[in-house]
PDB file of C-alpha atoms in Angstrom:
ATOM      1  CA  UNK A 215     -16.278   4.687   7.768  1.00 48.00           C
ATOM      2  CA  UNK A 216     -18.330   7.298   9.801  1.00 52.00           C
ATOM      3  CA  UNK A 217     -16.585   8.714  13.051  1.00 75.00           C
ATOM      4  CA  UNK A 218     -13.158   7.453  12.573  1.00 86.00           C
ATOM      5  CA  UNK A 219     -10.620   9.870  12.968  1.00 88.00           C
ATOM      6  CA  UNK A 220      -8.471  10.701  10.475  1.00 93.00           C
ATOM      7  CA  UNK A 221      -4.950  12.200  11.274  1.00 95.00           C
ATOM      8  CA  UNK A 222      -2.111  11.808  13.523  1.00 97.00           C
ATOM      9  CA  UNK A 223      -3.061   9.798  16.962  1.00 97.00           C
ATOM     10  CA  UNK A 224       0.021  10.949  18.969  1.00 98.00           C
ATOM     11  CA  UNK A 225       2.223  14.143  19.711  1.00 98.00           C
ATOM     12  CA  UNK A 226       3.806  15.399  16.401  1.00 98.00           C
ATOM     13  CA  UNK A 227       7.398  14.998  18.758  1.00 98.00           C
ATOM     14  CA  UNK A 228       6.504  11.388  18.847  1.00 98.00           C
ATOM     15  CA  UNK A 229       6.548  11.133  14.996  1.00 98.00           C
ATOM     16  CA  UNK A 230       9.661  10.000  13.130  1.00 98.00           C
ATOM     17  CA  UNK A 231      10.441  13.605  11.193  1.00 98.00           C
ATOM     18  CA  UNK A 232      10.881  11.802   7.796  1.00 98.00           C
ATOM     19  CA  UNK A 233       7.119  10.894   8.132  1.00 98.00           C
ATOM     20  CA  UNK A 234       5.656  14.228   9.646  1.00 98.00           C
ATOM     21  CA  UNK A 235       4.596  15.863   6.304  1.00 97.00           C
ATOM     22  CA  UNK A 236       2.149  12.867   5.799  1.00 97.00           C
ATOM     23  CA  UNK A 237       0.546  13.307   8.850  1.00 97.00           C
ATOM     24  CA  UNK A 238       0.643  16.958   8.851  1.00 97.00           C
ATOM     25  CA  UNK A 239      -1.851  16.640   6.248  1.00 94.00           C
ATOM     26  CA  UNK A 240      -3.083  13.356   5.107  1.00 93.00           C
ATOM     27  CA  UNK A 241      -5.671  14.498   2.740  1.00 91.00           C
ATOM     28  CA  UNK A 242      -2.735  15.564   0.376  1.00 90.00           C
ATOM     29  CA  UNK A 243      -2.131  11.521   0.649  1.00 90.00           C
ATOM     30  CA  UNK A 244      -6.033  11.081   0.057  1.00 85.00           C
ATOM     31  CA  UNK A 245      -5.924  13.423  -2.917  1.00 83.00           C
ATOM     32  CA  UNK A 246      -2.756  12.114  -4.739  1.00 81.00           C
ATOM     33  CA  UNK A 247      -4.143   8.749  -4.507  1.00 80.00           C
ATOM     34  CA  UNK A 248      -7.511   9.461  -6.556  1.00 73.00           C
ATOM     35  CA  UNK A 249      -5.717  11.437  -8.957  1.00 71.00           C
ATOM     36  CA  UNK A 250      -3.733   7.877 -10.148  1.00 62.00           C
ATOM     37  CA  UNK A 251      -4.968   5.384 -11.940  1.00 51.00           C
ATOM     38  CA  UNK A 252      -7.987   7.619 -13.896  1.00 46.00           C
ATOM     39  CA  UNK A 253     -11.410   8.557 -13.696  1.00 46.00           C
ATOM     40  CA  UNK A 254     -12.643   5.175 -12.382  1.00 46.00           C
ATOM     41  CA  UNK A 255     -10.484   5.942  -9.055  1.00 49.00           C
ATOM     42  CA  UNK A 256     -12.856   8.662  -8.610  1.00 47.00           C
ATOM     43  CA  UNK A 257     -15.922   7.289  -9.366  1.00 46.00           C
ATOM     44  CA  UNK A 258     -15.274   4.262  -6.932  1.00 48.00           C
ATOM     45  CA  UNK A 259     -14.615   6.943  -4.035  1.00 49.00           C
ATOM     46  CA  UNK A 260     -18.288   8.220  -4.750  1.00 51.00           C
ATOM     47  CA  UNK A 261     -19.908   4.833  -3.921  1.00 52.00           C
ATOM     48  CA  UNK A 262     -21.268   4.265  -0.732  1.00 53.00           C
ATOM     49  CA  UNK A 263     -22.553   0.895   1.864  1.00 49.00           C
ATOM     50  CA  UNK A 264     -18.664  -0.324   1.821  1.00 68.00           C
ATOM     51  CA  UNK A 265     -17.864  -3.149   4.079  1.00 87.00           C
ATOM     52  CA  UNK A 266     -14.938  -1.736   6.760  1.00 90.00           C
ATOM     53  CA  UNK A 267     -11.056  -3.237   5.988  1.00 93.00           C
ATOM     54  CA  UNK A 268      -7.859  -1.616   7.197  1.00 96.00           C
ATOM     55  CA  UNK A 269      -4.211  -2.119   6.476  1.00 96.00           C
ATOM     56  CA  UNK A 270      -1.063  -1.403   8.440  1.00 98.00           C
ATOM     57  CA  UNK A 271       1.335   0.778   6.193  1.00 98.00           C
ATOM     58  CA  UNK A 272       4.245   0.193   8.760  1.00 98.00           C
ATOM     59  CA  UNK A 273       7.788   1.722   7.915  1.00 98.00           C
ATOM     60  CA  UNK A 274      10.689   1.165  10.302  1.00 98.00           C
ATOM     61  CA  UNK A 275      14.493   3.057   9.907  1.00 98.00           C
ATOM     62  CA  UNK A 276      16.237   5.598  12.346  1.00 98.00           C
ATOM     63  CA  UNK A 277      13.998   8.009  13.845  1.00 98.00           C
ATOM     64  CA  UNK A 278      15.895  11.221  13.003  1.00 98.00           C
ATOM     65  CA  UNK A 279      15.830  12.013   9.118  1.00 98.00           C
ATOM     66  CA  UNK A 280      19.179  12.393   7.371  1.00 98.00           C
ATOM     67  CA  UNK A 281      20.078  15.467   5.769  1.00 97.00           C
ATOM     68  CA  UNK A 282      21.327  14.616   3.017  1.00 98.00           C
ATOM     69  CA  UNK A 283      18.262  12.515   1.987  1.00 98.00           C
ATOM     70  CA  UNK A 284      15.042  13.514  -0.217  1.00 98.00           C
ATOM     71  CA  UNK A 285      12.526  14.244   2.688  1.00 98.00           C
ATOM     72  CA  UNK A 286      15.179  13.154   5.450  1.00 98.00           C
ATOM     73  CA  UNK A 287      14.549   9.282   4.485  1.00 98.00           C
ATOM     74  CA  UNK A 288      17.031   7.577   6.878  1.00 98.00           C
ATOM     75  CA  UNK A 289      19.205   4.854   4.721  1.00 98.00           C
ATOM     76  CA  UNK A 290      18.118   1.814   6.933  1.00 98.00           C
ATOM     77  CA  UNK A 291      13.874   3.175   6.280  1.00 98.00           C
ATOM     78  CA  UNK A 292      11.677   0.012   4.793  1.00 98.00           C
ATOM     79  CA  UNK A 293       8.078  -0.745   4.546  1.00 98.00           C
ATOM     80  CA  UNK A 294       6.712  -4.610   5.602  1.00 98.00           C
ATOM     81  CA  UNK A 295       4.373  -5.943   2.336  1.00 98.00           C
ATOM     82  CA  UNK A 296       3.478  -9.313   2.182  1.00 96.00           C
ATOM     83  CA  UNK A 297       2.660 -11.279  -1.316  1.00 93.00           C
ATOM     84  CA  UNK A 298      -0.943 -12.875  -1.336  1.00 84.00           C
ATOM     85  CA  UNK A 299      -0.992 -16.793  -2.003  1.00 79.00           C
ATOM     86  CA  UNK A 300      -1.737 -17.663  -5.596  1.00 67.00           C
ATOM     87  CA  UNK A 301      -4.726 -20.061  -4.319  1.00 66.00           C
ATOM     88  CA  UNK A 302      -6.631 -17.103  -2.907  1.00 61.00           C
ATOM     89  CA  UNK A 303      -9.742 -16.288  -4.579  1.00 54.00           C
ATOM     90  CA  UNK A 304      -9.751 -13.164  -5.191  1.00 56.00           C
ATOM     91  CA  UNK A 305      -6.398 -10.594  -5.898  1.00 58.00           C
ATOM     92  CA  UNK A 306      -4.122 -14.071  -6.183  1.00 57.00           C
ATOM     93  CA  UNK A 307      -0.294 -13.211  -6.030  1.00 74.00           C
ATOM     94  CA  UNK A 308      -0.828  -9.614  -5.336  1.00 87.00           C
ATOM     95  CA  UNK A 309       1.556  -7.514  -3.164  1.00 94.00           C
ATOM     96  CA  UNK A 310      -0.184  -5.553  -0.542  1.00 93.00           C
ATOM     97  CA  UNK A 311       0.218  -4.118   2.814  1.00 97.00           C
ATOM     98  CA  UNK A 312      -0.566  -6.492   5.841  1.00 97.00           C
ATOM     99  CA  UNK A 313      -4.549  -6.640   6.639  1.00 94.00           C
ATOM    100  CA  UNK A 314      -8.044  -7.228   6.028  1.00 92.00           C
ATOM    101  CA  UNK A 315     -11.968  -6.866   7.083  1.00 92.00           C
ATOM    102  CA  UNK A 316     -13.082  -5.766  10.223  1.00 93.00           C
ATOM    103  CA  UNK A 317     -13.882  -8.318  12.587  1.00 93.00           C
ATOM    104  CA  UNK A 318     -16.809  -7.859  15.289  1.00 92.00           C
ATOM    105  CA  UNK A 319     -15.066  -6.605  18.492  1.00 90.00           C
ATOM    106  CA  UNK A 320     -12.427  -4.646  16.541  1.00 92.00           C
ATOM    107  CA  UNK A 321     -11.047  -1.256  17.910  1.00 94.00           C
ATOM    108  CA  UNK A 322     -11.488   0.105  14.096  1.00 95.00           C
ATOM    109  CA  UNK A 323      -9.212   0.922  12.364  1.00 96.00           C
ATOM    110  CA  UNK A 324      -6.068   0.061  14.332  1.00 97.00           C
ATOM    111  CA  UNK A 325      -7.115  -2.615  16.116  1.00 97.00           C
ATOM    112  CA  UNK A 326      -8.214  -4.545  12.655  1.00 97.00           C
ATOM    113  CA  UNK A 327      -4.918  -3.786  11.342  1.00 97.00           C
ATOM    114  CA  UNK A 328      -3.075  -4.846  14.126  1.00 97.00           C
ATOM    115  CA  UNK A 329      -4.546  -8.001  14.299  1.00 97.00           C
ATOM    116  CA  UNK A 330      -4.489  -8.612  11.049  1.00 96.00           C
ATOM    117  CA  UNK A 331      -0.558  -7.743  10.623  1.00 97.00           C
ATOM    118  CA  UNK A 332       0.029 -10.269  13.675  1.00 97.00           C
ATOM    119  CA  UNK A 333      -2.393 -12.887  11.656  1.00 96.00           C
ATOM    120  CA  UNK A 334      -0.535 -12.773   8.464  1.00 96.00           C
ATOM    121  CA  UNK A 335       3.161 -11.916   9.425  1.00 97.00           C
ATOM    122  CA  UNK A 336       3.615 -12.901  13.445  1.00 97.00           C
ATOM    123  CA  UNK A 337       5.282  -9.669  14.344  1.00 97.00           C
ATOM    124  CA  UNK A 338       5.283  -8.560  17.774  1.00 96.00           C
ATOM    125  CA  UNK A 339       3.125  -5.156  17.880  1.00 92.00           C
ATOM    126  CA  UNK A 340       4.028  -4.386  20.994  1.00 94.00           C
ATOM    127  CA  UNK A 341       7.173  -2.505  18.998  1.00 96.00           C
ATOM    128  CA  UNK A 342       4.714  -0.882  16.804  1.00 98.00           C
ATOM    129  CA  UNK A 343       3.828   2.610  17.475  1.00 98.00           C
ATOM    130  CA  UNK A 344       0.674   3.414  15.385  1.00 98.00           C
ATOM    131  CA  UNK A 345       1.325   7.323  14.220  1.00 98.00           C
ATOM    132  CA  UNK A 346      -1.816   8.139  12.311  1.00 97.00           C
ATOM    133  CA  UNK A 347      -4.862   7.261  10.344  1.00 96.00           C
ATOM    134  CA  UNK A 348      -5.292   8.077   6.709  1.00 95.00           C
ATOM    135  CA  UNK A 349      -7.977   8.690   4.871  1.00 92.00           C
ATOM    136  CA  UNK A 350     -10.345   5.584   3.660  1.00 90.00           C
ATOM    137  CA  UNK A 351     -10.264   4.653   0.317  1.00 85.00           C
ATOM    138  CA  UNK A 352     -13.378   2.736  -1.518  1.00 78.00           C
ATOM    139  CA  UNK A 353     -12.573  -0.142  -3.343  1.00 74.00           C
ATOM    140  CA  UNK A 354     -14.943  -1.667  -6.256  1.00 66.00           C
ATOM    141  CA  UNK A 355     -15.024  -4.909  -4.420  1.00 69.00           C
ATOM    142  CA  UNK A 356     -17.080  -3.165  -1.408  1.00 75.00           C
ATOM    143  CA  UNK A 357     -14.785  -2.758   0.717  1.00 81.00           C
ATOM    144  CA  UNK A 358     -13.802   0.835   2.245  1.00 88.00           C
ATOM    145  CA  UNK A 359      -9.627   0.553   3.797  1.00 91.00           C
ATOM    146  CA  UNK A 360      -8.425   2.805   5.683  1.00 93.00           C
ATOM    147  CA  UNK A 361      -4.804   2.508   6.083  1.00 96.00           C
ATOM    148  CA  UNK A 362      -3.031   3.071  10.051  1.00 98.00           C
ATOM    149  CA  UNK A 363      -0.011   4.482   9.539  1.00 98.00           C
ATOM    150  CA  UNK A 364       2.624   3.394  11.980  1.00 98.00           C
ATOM    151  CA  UNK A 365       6.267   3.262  12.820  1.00 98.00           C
ATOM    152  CA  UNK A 366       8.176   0.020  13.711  1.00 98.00           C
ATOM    153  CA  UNK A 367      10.239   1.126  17.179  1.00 97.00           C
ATOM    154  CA  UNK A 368      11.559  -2.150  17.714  1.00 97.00           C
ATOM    155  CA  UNK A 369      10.837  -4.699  14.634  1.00 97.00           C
ATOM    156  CA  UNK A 370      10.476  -8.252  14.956  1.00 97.00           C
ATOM    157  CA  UNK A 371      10.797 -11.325  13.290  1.00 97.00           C
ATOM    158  CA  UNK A 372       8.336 -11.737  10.598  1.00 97.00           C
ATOM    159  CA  UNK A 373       7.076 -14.730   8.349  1.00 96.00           C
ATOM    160  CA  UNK A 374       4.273 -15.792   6.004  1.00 95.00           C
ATOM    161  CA  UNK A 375       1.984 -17.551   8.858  1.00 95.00           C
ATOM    162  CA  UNK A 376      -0.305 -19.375   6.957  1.00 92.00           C
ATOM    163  CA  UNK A 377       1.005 -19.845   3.293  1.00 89.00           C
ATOM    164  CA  UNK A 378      -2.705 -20.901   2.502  1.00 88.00           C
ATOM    165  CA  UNK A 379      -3.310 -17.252   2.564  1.00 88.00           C
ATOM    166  CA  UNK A 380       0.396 -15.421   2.295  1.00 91.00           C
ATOM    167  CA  UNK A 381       3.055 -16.725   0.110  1.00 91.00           C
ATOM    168  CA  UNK A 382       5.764 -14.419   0.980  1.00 93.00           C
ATOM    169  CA  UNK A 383       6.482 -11.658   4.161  1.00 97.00           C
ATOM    170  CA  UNK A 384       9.422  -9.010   3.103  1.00 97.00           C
ATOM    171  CA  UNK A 385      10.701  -5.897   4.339  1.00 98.00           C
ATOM    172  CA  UNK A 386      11.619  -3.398   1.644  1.00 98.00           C
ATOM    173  CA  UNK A 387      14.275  -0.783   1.890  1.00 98.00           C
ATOM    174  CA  UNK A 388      12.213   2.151   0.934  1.00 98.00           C
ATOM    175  CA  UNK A 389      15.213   3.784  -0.636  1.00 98.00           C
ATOM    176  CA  UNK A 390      15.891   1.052  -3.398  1.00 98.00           C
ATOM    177  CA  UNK A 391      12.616   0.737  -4.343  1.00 98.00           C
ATOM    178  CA  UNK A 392      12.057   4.235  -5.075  1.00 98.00           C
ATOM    179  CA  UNK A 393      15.137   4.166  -7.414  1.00 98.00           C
ATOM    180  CA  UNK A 394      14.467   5.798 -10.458  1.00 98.00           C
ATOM    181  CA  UNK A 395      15.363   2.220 -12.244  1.00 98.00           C
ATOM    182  CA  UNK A 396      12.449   0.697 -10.351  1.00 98.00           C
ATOM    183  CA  UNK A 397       9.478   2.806 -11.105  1.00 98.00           C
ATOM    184  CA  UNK A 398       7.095   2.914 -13.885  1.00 98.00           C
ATOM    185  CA  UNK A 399       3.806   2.890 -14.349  1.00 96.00           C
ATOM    186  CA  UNK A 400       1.592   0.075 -15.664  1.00 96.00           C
ATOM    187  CA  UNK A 401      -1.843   0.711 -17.808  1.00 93.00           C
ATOM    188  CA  UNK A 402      -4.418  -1.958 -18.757  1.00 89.00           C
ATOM    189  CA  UNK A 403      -6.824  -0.963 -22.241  1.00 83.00           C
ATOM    190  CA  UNK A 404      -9.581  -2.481 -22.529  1.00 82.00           C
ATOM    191  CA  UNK A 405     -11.795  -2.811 -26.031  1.00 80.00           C
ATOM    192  CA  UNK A 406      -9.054   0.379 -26.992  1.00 78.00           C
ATOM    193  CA  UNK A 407     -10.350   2.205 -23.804  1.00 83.00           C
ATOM    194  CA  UNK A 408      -7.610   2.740 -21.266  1.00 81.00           C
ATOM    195  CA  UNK A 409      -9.071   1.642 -18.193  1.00 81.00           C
ATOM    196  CA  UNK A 410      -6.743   1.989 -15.380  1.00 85.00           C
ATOM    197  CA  UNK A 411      -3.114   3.624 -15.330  1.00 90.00           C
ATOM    198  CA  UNK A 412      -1.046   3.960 -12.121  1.00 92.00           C
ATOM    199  CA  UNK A 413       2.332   3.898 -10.426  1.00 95.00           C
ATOM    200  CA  UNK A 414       4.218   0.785 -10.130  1.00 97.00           C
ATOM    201  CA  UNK A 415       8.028  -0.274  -8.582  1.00 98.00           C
ATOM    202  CA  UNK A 416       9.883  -3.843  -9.575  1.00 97.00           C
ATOM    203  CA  UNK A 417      11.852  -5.253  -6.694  1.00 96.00           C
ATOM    204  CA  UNK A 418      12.945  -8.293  -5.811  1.00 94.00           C
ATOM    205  CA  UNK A 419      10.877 -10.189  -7.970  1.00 92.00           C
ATOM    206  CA  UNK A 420       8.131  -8.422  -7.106  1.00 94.00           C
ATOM    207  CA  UNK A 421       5.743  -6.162  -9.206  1.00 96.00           C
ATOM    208  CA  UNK A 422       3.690  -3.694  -6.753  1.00 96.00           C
ATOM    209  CA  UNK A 423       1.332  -1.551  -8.593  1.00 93.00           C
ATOM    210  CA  UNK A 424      -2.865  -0.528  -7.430  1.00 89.00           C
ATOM    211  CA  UNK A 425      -3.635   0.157  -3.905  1.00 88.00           C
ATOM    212  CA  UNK A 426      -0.885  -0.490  -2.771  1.00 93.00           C
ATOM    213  CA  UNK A 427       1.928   1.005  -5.466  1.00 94.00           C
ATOM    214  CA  UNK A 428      -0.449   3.801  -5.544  1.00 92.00           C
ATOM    215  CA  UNK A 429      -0.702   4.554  -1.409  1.00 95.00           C
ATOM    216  CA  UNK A 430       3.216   4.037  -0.994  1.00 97.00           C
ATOM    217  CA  UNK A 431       4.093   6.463  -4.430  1.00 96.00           C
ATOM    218  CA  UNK A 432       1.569   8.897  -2.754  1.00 95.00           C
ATOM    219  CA  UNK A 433       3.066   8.897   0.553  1.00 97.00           C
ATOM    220  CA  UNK A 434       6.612   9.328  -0.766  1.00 97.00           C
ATOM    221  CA  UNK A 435       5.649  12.003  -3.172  1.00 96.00           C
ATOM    222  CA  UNK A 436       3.706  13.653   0.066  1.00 95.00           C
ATOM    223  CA  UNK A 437       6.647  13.302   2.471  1.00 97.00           C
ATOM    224  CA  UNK A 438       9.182  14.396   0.009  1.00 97.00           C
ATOM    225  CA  UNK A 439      11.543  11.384  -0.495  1.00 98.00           C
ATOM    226  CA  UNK A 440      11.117  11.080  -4.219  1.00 97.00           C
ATOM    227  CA  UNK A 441      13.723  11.092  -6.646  1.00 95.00           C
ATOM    228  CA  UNK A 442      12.691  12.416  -9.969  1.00 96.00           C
ATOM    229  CA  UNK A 443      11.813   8.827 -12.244  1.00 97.00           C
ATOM    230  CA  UNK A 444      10.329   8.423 -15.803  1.00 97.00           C
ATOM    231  CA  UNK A 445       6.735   9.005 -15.565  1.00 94.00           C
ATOM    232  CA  UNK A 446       6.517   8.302 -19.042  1.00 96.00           C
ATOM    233  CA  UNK A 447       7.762   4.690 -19.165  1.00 98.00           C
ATOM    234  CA  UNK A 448       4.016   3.297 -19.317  1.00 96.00           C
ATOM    235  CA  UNK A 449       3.862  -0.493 -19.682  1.00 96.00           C
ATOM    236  CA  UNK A 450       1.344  -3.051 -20.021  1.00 94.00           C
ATOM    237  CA  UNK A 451       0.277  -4.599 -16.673  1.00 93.00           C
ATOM    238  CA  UNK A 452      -0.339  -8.021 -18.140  1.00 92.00           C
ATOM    239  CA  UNK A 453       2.535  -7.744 -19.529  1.00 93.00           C
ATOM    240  CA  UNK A 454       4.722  -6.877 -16.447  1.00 94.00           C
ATOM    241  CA  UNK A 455       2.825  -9.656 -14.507  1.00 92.00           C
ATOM    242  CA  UNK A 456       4.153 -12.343 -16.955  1.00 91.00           C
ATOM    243  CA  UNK A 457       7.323 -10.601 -17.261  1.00 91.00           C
ATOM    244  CA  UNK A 458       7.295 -11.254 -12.646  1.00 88.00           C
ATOM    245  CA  UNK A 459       5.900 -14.773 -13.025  1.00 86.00           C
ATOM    246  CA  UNK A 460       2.654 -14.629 -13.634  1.00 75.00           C
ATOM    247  CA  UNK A 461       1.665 -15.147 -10.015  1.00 80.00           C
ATOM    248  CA  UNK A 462      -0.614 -12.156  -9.971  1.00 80.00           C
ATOM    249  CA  UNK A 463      -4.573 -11.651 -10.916  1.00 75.00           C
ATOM    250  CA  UNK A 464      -4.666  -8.572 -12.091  1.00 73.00           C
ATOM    251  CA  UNK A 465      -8.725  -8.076 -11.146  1.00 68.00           C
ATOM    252  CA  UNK A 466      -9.393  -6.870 -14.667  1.00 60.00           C
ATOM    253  CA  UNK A 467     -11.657  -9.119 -16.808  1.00 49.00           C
ATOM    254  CA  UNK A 468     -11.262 -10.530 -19.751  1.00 43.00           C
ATOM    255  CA  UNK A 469     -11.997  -7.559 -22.569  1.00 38.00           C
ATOM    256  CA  UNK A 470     -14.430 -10.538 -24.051  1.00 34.00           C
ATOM    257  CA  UNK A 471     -15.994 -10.288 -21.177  1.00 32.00           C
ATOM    258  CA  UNK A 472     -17.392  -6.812 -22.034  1.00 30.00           C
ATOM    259  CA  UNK A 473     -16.646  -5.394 -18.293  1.00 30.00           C
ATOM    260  CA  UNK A 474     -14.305  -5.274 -15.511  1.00 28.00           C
ATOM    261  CA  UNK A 475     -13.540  -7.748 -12.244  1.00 30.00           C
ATOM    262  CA  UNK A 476     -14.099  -6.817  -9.210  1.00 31.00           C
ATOM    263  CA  UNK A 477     -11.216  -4.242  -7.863  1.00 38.00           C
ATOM    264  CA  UNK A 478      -9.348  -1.674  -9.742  1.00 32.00           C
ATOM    265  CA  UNK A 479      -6.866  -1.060  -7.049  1.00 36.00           C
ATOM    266  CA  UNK A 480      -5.520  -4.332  -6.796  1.00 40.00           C
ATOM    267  CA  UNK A 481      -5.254  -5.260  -2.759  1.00 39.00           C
ATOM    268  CA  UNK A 482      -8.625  -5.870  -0.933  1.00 40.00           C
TER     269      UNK A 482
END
């Protein structure tokens, strides 16, 4: 939204090195994003009148990089993602990154993030040190996210709060999901049209894929810590959510249906 900053909110010193080429320049994140997942990315970043959301994209791990690493990512680095409940109305069983809308009162962006991250997960952000905010990203469902980047200084314990709403809280060592054997990307056709194709990673049980599969390959294609993978193992994403348990929506309508649900990128 209008007149929130985008870009690192503390001293570059105070940044985790593994993490400074992202917010050296977060409109290289911005960029890589739209250029996933095809033309409709774009065209949903030209609408306008969005209602405000934010997420926390919060990675702990050692603060110094290791050498011997792609981009310096320290062997102990993970990301926090949570699974949506399968009751939810919309985006049921998706993975995505802790948050939501902004609520009146907010300090916007980090402040909805924060609070939302507490709300869904019960960590303690007092050991969170918020690094940067990246640019927003429209969503078809009228929502405009902007995710706070931060770094987790002193983690705590973590849990799905209120199952009614999150099934599942998990911290993911960054390192095996970008393994080459975990990343694909996952396409959905519709009447012979191929509507959507992005980056995707299966872990754990888990298939991550949209907003948020797209933000995290964009980050670690930005910062440096990928590995080269098979970008041309394309498979079908209803195929790959039966194939994890069919606990996702995938926000694509039926092809009967003539059109498209509500949200391309898959989180809010």
């Amino acid at each position: 939204m209008s007149g929130v900053p985008v870009g690192p909110l503390v001293s570059r010193d105070q940044i985790p090195p593994w993490l400074r080429p992202v917010t050296d320049d977060p409109e290289v994140v911005n960029e890589r994003v739209l250029s996933r997942g095809g033309g409709r990315a774009r065209l949903v970043a030209g609408l306008r009148g969005h209602r405000a959301a934010a997420v926390l994209v919060l990675f702990a791990g050692s603060f110094a990089a290791d050498p011997l690493a792609a981009g310096g990512l320290p062997a102990d680095a993970d990301v926090l993602l949570t699974e949506r409940a399968a009751t939810l109305r919309t985006h049921s069983g998706q993975i995505a990154f802790p948050g939501g809308s902004r609520d009146p009162g907010d300090d916007y962006p980090v402040g909805t993030a924060l609070r939302e991250a507490r709300e869904e997960t019960g960590l303690t952000d007092d050991g969170v040190k918020v690094l940067a905010n990246l640019p927003a990203f429209p969503v078809p469902t009228g929502f405009e996210v902007h995710p706070v980047l931060a770094h987790w200084e002193r983690p705590s314990h973590v849990y799905a709060v209120d199952h009614g709403e999150t099934a599942r809280v998990t911290r993911v060592n960054l390192r095996e999901l970008l393994a080459p054997e975990n990343r694909f990307q996952v396409s959905r056709s519709l009447v012979g049209t191929t509507v959507y194709k992005g980056p995707a990673f299966l872990y754990d049980g888990m298939l991550v894929w949209g907003f948020t599969g797209g933000l995290l390959a964009a980050i670690s294609e930005a910062a440096g810590w990928d590995v080269p993978w098979d970008t041309d193992d394309v498979r079908p994403l209803e195929q790959m959510i039966a194939e994890t348990g069919g606990r996702q929506v995938s926000g694509f309508s039926d092809p009967r249906d003539g059109g498209l649900a509500a949200d391309v990128n898959g989180d809010r």
